[in-house]
XYZ file of C-alpha atoms in Angstrom:
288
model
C -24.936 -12.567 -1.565
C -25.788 -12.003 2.231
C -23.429 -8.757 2.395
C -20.745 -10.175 4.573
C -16.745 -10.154 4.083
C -14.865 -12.616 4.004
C -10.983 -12.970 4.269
C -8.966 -16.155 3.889
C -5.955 -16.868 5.787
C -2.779 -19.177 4.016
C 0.335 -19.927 5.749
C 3.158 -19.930 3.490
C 5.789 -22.668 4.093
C 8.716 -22.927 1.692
C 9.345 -26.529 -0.042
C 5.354 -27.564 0.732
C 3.125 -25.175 -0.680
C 4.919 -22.013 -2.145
C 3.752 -22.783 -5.630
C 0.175 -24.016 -5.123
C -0.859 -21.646 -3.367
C -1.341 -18.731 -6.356
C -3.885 -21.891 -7.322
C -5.425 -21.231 -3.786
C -5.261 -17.516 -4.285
C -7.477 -17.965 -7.654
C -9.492 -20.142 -6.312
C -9.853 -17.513 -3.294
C -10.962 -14.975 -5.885
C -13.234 -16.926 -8.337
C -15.094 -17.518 -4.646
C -15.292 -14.110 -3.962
C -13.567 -13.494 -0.689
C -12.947 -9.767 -0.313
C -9.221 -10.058 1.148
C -6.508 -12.863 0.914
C -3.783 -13.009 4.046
C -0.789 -14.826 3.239
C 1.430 -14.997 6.470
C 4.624 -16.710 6.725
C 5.096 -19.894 8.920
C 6.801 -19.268 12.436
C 8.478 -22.658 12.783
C 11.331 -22.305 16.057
C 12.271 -24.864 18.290
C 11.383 -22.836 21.459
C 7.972 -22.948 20.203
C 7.229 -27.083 20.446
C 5.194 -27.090 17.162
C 5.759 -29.767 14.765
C 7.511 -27.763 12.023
C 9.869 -25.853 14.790
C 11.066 -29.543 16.494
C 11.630 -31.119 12.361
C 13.830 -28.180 11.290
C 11.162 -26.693 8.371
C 12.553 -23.314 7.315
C 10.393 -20.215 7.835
C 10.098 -18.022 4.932
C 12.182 -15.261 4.391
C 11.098 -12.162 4.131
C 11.721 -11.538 -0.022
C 9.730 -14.761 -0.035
C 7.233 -13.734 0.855
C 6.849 -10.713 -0.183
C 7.821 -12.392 -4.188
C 4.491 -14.648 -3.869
C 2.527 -11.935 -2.599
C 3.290 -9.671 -5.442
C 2.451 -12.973 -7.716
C -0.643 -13.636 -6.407
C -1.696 -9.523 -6.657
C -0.340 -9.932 -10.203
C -3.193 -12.536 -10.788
C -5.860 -10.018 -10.769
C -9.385 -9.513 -9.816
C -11.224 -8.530 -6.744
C -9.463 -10.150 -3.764
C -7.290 -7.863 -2.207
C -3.542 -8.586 -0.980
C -3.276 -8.377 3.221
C -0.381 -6.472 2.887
C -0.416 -5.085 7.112
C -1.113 -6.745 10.335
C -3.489 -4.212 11.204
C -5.584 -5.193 8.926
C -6.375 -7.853 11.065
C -8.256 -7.686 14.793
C -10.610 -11.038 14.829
C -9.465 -11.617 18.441
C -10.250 -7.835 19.616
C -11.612 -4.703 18.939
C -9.415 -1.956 17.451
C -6.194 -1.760 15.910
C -2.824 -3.556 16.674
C -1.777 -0.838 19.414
C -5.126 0.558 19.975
C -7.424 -2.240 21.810
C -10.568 -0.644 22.537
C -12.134 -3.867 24.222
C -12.818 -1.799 27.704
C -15.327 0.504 25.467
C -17.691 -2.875 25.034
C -17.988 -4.854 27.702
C -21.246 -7.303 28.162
C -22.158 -4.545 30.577
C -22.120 -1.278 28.556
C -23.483 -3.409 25.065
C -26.082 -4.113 26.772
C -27.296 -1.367 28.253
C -26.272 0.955 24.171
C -29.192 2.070 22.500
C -28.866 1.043 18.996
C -30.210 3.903 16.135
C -31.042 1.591 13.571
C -31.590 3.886 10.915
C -28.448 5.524 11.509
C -26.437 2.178 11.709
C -27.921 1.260 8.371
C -27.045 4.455 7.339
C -23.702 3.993 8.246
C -23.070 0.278 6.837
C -24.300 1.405 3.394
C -21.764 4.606 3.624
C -18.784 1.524 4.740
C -20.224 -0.938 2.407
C -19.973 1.755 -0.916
C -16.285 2.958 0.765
C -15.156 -0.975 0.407
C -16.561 -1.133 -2.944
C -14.626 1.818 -4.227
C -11.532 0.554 -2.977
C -12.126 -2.814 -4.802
C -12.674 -0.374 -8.093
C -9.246 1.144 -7.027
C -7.894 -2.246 -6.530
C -8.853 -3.756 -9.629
C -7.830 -0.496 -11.862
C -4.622 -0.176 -9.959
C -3.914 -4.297 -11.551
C -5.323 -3.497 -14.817
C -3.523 -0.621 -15.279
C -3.569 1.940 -18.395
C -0.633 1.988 -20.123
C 1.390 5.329 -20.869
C 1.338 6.462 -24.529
C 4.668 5.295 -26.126
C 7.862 8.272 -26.411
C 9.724 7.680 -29.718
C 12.539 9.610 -27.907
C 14.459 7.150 -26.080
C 12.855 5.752 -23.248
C 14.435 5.909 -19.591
C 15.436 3.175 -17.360
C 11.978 3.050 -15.774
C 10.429 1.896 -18.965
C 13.290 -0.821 -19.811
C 11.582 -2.589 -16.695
C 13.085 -0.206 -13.868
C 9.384 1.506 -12.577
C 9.459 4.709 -10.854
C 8.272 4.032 -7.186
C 6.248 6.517 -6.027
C 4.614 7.235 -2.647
C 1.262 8.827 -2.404
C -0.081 10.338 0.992
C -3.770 9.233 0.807
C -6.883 9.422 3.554
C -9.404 7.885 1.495
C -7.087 5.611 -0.976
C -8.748 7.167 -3.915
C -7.150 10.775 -4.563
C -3.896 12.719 -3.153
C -5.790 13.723 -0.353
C -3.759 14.196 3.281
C -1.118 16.195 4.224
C 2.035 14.878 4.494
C 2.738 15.288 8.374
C -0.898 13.890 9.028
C -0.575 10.576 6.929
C -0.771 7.442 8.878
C 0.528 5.211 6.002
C 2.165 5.497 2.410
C 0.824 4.176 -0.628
C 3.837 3.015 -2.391
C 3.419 2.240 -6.312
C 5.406 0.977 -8.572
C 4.900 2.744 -11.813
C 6.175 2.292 -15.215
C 4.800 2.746 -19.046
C 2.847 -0.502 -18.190
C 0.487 1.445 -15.714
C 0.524 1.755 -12.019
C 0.523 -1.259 -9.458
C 0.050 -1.170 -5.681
C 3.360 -2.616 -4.131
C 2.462 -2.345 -0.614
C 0.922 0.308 2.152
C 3.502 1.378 4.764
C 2.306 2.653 8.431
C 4.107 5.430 10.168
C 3.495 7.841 13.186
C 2.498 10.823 12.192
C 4.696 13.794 11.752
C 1.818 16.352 12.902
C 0.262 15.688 15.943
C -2.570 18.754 15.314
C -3.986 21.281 12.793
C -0.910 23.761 13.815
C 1.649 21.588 15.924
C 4.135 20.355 13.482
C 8.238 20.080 13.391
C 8.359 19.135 17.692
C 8.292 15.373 16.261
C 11.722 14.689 14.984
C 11.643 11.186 15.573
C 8.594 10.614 13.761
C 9.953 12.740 10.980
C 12.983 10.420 10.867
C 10.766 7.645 10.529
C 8.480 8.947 7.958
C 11.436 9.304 5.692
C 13.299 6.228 6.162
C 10.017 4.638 5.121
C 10.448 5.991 1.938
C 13.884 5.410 1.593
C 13.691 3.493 -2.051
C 10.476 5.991 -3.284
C 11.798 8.688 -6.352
C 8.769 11.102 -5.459
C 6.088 11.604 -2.522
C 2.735 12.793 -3.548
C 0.873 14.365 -1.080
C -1.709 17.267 -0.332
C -0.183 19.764 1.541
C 3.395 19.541 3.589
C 5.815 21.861 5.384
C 9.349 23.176 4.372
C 10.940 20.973 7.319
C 10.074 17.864 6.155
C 9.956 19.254 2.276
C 13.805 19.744 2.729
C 14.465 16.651 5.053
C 12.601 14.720 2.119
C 15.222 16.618 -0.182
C 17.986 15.754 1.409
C 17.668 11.784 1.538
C 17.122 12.564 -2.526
C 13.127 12.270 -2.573
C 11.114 14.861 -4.345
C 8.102 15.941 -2.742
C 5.038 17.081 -4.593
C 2.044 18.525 -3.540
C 0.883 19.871 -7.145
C -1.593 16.868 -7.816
C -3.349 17.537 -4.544
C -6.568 15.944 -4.665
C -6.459 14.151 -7.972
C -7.586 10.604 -8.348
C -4.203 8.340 -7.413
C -3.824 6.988 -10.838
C -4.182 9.912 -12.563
C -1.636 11.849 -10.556
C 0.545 8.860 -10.852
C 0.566 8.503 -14.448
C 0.749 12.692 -15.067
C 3.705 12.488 -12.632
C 5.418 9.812 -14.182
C 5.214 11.125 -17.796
C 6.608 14.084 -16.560
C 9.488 12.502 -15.068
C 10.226 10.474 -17.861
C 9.921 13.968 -20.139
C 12.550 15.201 -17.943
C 14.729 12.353 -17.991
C 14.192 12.173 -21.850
C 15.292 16.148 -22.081
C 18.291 15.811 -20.066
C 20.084 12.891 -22.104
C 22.207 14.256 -24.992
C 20.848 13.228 -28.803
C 22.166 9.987 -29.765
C 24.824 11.738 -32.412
C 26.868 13.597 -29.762
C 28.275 10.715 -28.314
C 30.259 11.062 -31.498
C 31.391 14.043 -31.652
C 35.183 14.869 -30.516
């Protein structure tokens, strides 16, 4: 109602509130809070807190990630916190990028502030978050894939395809692969498409032309899509096309700038076409 944002933080701790809190996350929702942050309890000795000194387990890691997926299962508006830097409210900037020197009491006081423009500007941010909300709630109300009477692959017997999507704006197949500073990853399946997490990365490209002198950032781009079947991106090079290759991920820059779920869903009937074409008809499993 008064145009602000809120995000609500949960601590997850295994044996005392694992299961209630999907309750808290619908209650989060029917509220209205824009993002939900479930982070796992940091309970070690060395640390003095109650839970390290009493022996409470942390989380593991599958834990946590299970009752996120849960809770994003749910529905609605609230997003999933799926990345710490999603999160500054100590600083300005991003986790590795503190920008606090650039507003000190000295230099905000002394900025001229174009009001215009900065209204300008929050109404261009506000209708960005709103579209990703759309995306968000479309991505977790998914259309489903028409039905094959062929025989369906393992995808569709409850096996999705995972798919990663190079994105800049969340909403179509829109950056190049060496530019992207995260992966969508979706898992996708006749059901529809669902947002299983975003994955950061250093970028591959470091300018418009200066690509391939990054091999370690390469190496890392790939292992973080070491369990993905396909990349979708806009644009990408033949070193990292072939690198992709070779770790047995098929890159695909056909759908460039298509809507995410419609490239998803065109990609994944095509796969399962494939799939479908190269099994051999039921009755020659018979034959001598």
């Amino acid at each position: 109602e008064r145009g602000i944002l809120v995000k609500v933080n949960s601590v997850l701790i295994p044996g005392v509130n694992d299961e209630h809190l999907r309750e808290v996350h619908r209650a989060v929702t029917a509220k209205g809070a824009f993002l939900h942050n479930i982070m796992p309890l940091i309970a070690r000795p060395e640390h003095g807190t109650y839970f390290g000194l009493t022996g409470q387990p942390e989380p593991s890691a599958e834990q946590l990630r299970t009752l996120q997926t849960a809770c994003a299962d749910e529905g609605g508006a609230t997003g999933m916190m799926n990345h710490c830097q999603q999160c500054r409210a100590d600083a300005v900037g991003l986790i590795g990028q503190d920008r606090g020197a650039e507003f000190s009491m000295e230099k905000v006081a002394a900025t001229t502030v174009d009001w215009q423009a900065a209204v300008a500007k929050r109404t261009a941010v506000r209708a960005a978050i709103e579209r990703r909300i759309a995306l968000h709630s479309q991505l977790h109300h998914p259309t489903p894939l028409a039905p094959s009477s062929a025989q369906r692959p393992r995808a569709a017997r409850g096996e999705p395809l995972r798919i990663a999507v190079a994105s800049n704006d969340g909403r179509t197949v829109d950056a190049h692969f060496g530019h992207a500073r995260e992966f969508l990853v979706f898992d996708v399946s006749p059901m529809g498409a669902r947002l299983a997490e975003r994955r950061a990365l250093d970028r591959y490209c470091s300018g418009p032309v200066t690509c391939g002198d990054a091999a370690p950032a390469l190496t890392g781009a790939v292992a973080a899509l070491h369990d993905c079947t396909i990349l979708l991106c806009a644009r990408i090079g033949f070193e990292p096309w072939r690198a992709l290759e070779d770790a047995a991920i098929s890159p695909n820059s056909e759908r460039a700038g298509e809507p995410i779920i419609d490239a998803l869903l065109a990609v994944y009937a095509e796969w399962r076409d494939r799939l479908q074409g190269a099994a051999p008809p039921a009755g020659d499993a018979l034959c001598a």
